[in-house]
Structure formats: C-alpha cells, structure tokens
PDB file of C-alpha atoms in Angstrom:
ATOM      1  CA  MET A   1      81.431  53.889 -94.979  1.00  0.00           C
ATOM      2  CA  HIS A   2      81.529  54.965 -91.332  1.00  0.00           C
ATOM      3  CA  LEU A   3      81.842  52.146 -88.778  1.00  0.00           C
ATOM      4  CA  SER A   4      80.361  52.711 -85.404  1.00  0.00           C
ATOM      5  CA  PRO A   5      83.061  52.737 -82.679  1.00  0.00           C
ATOM      6  CA  LEU A   6      80.601  50.543 -80.587  1.00  0.00           C
ATOM      7  CA  THR A   7      79.506  46.956 -81.313  1.00  0.00           C
ATOM      8  CA  VAL A   8      76.627  45.443 -79.356  1.00  0.00           C
ATOM      9  CA  ARG A   9      76.066  41.684 -79.334  1.00  0.00           C
ATOM     10  CA  ARG A  10      73.189  40.038 -77.511  1.00  0.00           C
ATOM     11  CA  HIS A  11      72.715  36.468 -76.530  1.00  0.00           C
ATOM     12  CA  ASP A  12      69.369  35.352 -74.872  1.00  0.00           C
ATOM     13  CA  ASP A  13      68.694  32.420 -72.600  1.00  0.00           C
ATOM     14  CA  LYS A  14      64.965  32.390 -71.672  1.00  0.00           C
ATOM     15  CA  ASN A  15      64.346  35.613 -69.663  1.00  0.00           C
ATOM     16  CA  ARG A  16      68.057  36.385 -69.343  1.00  0.00           C
ATOM     17  CA  ALA A  17      70.327  38.229 -71.751  1.00  0.00           C
ATOM     18  CA  LEU A  18      74.054  38.737 -72.093  1.00  0.00           C
ATOM     19  CA  ILE A  19      74.951  41.913 -73.817  1.00  0.00           C
ATOM     20  CA  THR A  20      78.599  42.319 -74.857  1.00  0.00           C
ATOM     21  CA  LEU A  21      79.706  45.903 -75.582  1.00  0.00           C
ATOM     22  CA  ALA A  22      82.901  46.337 -77.555  1.00  0.00           C
ATOM     23  CA  GLY A  23      84.522  49.651 -78.506  1.00  0.00           C
ATOM     24  CA  GLU A  24      83.540  53.069 -77.025  1.00  0.00           C
ATOM     25  CA  ILE A  25      80.537  54.425 -75.221  1.00  0.00           C
ATOM     26  CA  ASP A  26      80.233  58.169 -75.386  1.00  0.00           C
ATOM     27  CA  LEU A  27      77.526  60.730 -76.221  1.00  0.00           C
ATOM     28  CA  GLU A  28      77.556  59.524 -79.855  1.00  0.00           C
ATOM     29  CA  THR A  29      77.192  55.836 -79.151  1.00  0.00           C
ATOM     30  CA  VAL A  30      75.198  55.804 -75.854  1.00  0.00           C
ATOM     31  CA  PRO A  31      71.824  55.808 -77.792  1.00  0.00           C
ATOM     32  CA  LEU A  32      72.721  52.305 -79.101  1.00  0.00           C
ATOM     33  CA  VAL A  33      73.405  51.127 -75.542  1.00  0.00           C
ATOM     34  CA  ARG A  34      70.094  52.507 -74.301  1.00  0.00           C
ATOM     35  CA  ALA A  35      68.147  51.141 -77.276  1.00  0.00           C
ATOM     36  CA  SER A  36      69.766  47.676 -76.684  1.00  0.00           C
ATOM     37  CA  LEU A  37      68.740  47.730 -73.002  1.00  0.00           C
ATOM     38  CA  GLU A  38      65.259  48.986 -73.703  1.00  0.00           C
ATOM     39  CA  GLN A  39      64.747  46.266 -76.355  1.00  0.00           C
ATOM     40  CA  CYS A  40      65.602  43.655 -73.770  1.00  0.00           C
ATOM     41  CA  LEU A  41      62.759  45.056 -71.540  1.00  0.00           C
ATOM     42  CA  ARG A  42      60.403  45.078 -74.388  1.00  0.00           C
ATOM     43  CA  ASP A  43      61.257  41.455 -75.117  1.00  0.00           C
ATOM     44  CA  GLY A  44      60.424  40.393 -71.537  1.00  0.00           C
ATOM     45  CA  ILE A  45      64.078  40.036 -70.430  1.00  0.00           C
ATOM     46  CA  ARG A  46      64.345  40.559 -66.678  1.00  0.00           C
ATOM     47  CA  THR A  47      67.955  39.749 -65.984  1.00  0.00           C
ATOM     48  CA  ILE A  48      70.633  41.552 -68.057  1.00  0.00           C
ATOM     49  CA  ASP A  49      74.301  40.783 -67.704  1.00  0.00           C
ATOM     50  CA  VAL A  50      76.489  43.326 -69.526  1.00  0.00           C
ATOM     51  CA  ASP A  51      80.002  42.033 -70.434  1.00  0.00           C
ATOM     52  CA  LEU A  52      82.294  45.121 -70.692  1.00  0.00           C
ATOM     53  CA  THR A  53      85.612  43.078 -71.235  1.00  0.00           C
ATOM     54  CA  PRO A  54      86.100  44.379 -74.824  1.00  0.00           C
ATOM     55  CA  LEU A  55      85.130  48.042 -73.972  1.00  0.00           C
ATOM     56  CA  THR A  56      88.012  50.458 -74.722  1.00  0.00           C
ATOM     57  CA  PHE A  57      86.415  53.684 -73.527  1.00  0.00           C
ATOM     58  CA  CYS A  58      83.401  54.980 -71.712  1.00  0.00           C
ATOM     59  CA  ASP A  59      82.300  58.259 -70.165  1.00  0.00           C
ATOM     60  CA  CYS A  60      79.654  59.195 -67.683  1.00  0.00           C
ATOM     61  CA  SER A  61      76.918  58.788 -70.331  1.00  0.00           C
ATOM     62  CA  ALA A  62      77.429  55.000 -70.073  1.00  0.00           C
ATOM     63  CA  LEU A  63      76.940  55.159 -66.330  1.00  0.00           C
ATOM     64  CA  ASN A  64      73.759  57.129 -66.850  1.00  0.00           C
ATOM     65  CA  ALA A  65      72.443  54.582 -69.337  1.00  0.00           C
ATOM     66  CA  PHE A  66      73.313  51.683 -67.017  1.00  0.00           C
ATOM     67  CA  LEU A  67      71.482  53.332 -64.034  1.00  0.00           C
ATOM     68  CA  HIS A  68      68.453  54.173 -66.000  1.00  0.00           C
ATOM     69  CA  ALA A  69      68.224  50.606 -67.245  1.00  0.00           C
ATOM     70  CA  SER A  70      68.782  49.224 -63.733  1.00  0.00           C
ATOM     71  CA  GLN A  71      66.017  51.496 -62.428  1.00  0.00           C
ATOM     72  CA  ARG A  72      63.532  50.311 -65.127  1.00  0.00           C
ATOM     73  CA  LEU A  73      64.485  46.579 -64.506  1.00  0.00           C
ATOM     74  CA  THR A  74      64.149  46.932 -60.736  1.00  0.00           C
ATOM     75  CA  ALA A  75      60.674  48.377 -61.220  1.00  0.00           C
ATOM     76  CA  VAL A  76      59.626  45.086 -62.925  1.00  0.00           C
ATOM     77  CA  GLY A  77      61.564  42.811 -60.546  1.00  0.00           C
ATOM     78  CA  GLY A  78      64.619  42.419 -62.685  1.00  0.00           C
ATOM     79  CA  THR A  79      68.404  43.120 -62.404  1.00  0.00           C
ATOM     80  CA  LEU A  80      71.245  44.532 -64.419  1.00  0.00           C
ATOM     81  CA  ARG A  81      74.801  43.538 -63.659  1.00  0.00           C
ATOM     82  CA  LEU A  82      77.974  44.906 -65.202  1.00  0.00           C
ATOM     83  CA  HIS A  83      80.861  42.427 -65.610  1.00  0.00           C
ATOM     84  CA  HIS A  84      84.506  43.372 -66.061  1.00  0.00           C
ATOM     85  CA  PRO A  85      84.049  47.147 -66.075  1.00  0.00           C
ATOM     86  CA  PRO A  86      87.039  49.261 -67.169  1.00  0.00           C
ATOM     87  CA  PRO A  87      88.814  51.077 -64.350  1.00  0.00           C
ATOM     88  CA  ALA A  88      87.300  54.435 -65.321  1.00  0.00           C
ATOM     89  CA  LEU A  89      83.778  53.103 -65.069  1.00  0.00           C
ATOM     90  CA  VAL A  90      84.654  51.423 -61.720  1.00  0.00           C
ATOM     91  CA  LEU A  91      85.749  54.749 -60.453  1.00  0.00           C
ATOM     92  CA  MET A  92      82.579  56.521 -61.660  1.00  0.00           C
ATOM     93  CA  VAL A  93      80.449  53.826 -60.010  1.00  0.00           C
ATOM     94  CA  ASP A  94      82.447  54.263 -56.777  1.00  0.00           C
ATOM     95  CA  ILE A  95      81.990  58.030 -56.795  1.00  0.00           C
ATOM     96  CA  ALA A  96      78.283  57.614 -57.488  1.00  0.00           C
ATOM     97  CA  GLY A  97      77.960  55.069 -54.692  1.00  0.00           C
ATOM     98  CA  CYS A  98      76.141  52.513 -56.857  1.00  0.00           C
ATOM     99  CA  ALA A  99      78.412  49.534 -56.892  1.00  0.00           C
ATOM    100  CA  PHE A 100      75.870  47.531 -54.856  1.00  0.00           C
ATOM    101  CA  LEU A 101      73.352  48.232 -57.665  1.00  0.00           C
ATOM    102  CA  LEU A 102      75.314  47.703 -60.861  1.00  0.00           C
ATOM    103  CA  LEU A 103      78.186  45.437 -59.763  1.00  0.00           C
ATOM    104  CA  GLY A 104      76.265  43.295 -57.330  1.00  0.00           C
ATOM    105  CA  LEU A 105      78.585  44.080 -54.402  1.00  0.00           C
ATOM    106  CA  PRO A 106      77.603  44.594 -50.858  1.00  0.00           C
ATOM    107  CA  PHE A 107      77.034  48.206 -50.100  1.00  0.00           C
ATOM    108  CA  GLY A 108      80.325  50.048 -49.259  1.00  0.00           C
ATOM    109  CA  GLN A 109      82.504  47.553 -51.027  1.00  0.00           C
ATOM    110  CA  LEU A 110      84.289  47.952 -54.278  1.00  0.00           C
ATOM    111  CA  SER A 111      86.550  45.769 -56.466  1.00  0.00           C
ATOM    112  CA  LEU A 112      89.363  48.194 -57.160  1.00  0.00           C
ATOM    113  CA  PRO A 113      92.662  46.616 -55.931  1.00  0.00           C
ATOM    114  CA  PRO A 114      96.097  48.110 -56.673  1.00  0.00           C
ATOM    115  CA  GLY A 115      96.717  48.263 -60.377  1.00  0.00           C
ATOM    116  CA  ASN A 116      93.115  49.348 -61.047  1.00  0.00           C
ATOM    117  CA  ALA A 117      92.047  45.890 -62.329  1.00  0.00           C
ATOM    118  CA  PRO A 118      88.659  44.881 -60.920  1.00  0.00           C
ATOM    119  CA  THR A 119      88.980  41.534 -59.224  1.00  0.00           C
ATOM    120  CA  ALA A 120      88.404  40.671 -55.582  1.00  0.00           C
ATOM    121  CA  LEU A 121      86.282  42.554 -52.984  1.00  0.00           C
ATOM    122  CA  SER A 122      87.989  44.994 -50.775  1.00  0.00           C
ATOM    123  CA  PRO A 123      86.515  47.350 -48.177  1.00  0.00           C
ATOM    124  CA  ALA A 124      85.797  50.938 -49.264  1.00  0.00           C
ATOM    125  CA  PRO A 125      88.217  53.523 -47.964  1.00  0.00           C
ATOM    126  CA  LEU A 126      87.080  55.467 -44.893  1.00  0.00           C
ATOM    127  CA  ARG A 127      86.220  59.008 -45.794  1.00  0.00           C
ATOM    128  CA  GLY A 128      86.103  61.897 -43.414  1.00  0.00           C
ATOM    129  CA  PRO A 129      83.619  64.781 -43.419  1.00  0.00           C
ATOM    130  CA  VAL A 130      83.315  66.538 -46.794  1.00  0.00           C
ATOM    131  CA  PRO A 131      84.499  70.206 -46.599  1.00  0.00           C
ATOM    132  CA  PRO A 132      82.017  72.768 -47.743  1.00  0.00           C
ATOM    133  CA  LEU A 133      82.141  73.528 -51.478  1.00  0.00           C
ATOM    134  CA  ARG A 134      82.442  77.226 -52.548  1.00  0.00           C
ATOM    135  CA  VAL A 135      80.410  78.049 -55.506  1.00  0.00           C
ATOM    136  CA  LEU A 136      81.586  80.813 -57.732  1.00  0.00           C
ATOM    137  CA  LEU A 137      78.791  82.856 -59.449  1.00  0.00           C
ATOM    138  CA  GLY A 138      79.780  85.708 -61.600  1.00  0.00           C
ATOM    139  CA  GLY A 139      83.157  86.068 -59.930  1.00  0.00           C
ATOM    140  CA  ALA A 140      81.575  86.443 -56.453  1.00  0.00           C
ATOM    141  CA  VAL A 141      81.889  83.971 -53.651  1.00  0.00           C
TER     142      VAL A 141
END
C-alpha cells in the first residue's frame, strides 16, 4: 500500500476553514492541495487559513496552487493566508513579490530574519536596478 507523502486536514468554523498540510507538496501531491482549496470554495468557505507547520518540503507548484486559490477567493471577496511557511516557500513568496497577498504582510515587508525562521516583520532589502538578462538561443547571444 502506497501512502501519500502529503496529508490534508480541514477544520471548518462557519465560513472559515483551517487546512493543515503535512508532508511534501510537489508535482505529484499538488493536485490534492488544489482539490482541497477548490472544495472549500464550493462549500462556501471565504476565509482559508493554511497551516504549513508540519510541511517538510514544497516546490514552486505549491506557490502556484496557493496563488491560484488566492485569486479565486479574492474574486468572491475572500482571503487565503499561509501560516508558518517553511523557509523555501518564504523565499519563493519573496521572489514572486506576493507576501502581501499570501502572508498578510504590508507590501515590501517579509518575515525572514536571520536563521531563516519566519517570525517578526522586517523591512525588505533594498534592491538596485536589475542588470539586463542575456538570453541564449541556439548558442547565439
């Protein structure tokens, strides 16, 4: 018997749900995450809190699923918030510039203190101009 490397638990309180994700989110398990979030929408849930404390791994497919669900919820006046994301997901959220959307932080602020443990708010680092990116196509620049 094959056990899924991801466990999803859902606890509802009126039109709010707490979803706890334990294990790994990757291309194999992300359909379960998407289905769980979609089911909340179908059930009339408009506020979804996602507890990621027991998450041991996630890739960018998780971020994609959370952004998609957040977009759907926003369209119906709802919200999705991630709680206790692992450092890798915090970094992805920072790079994508969507901490204000998924983590409920003011735009430009991220909770990534030394040691990579998300806790208190800290200002986002100042970034200079981005140098042009050279794209290689068929060996030519």
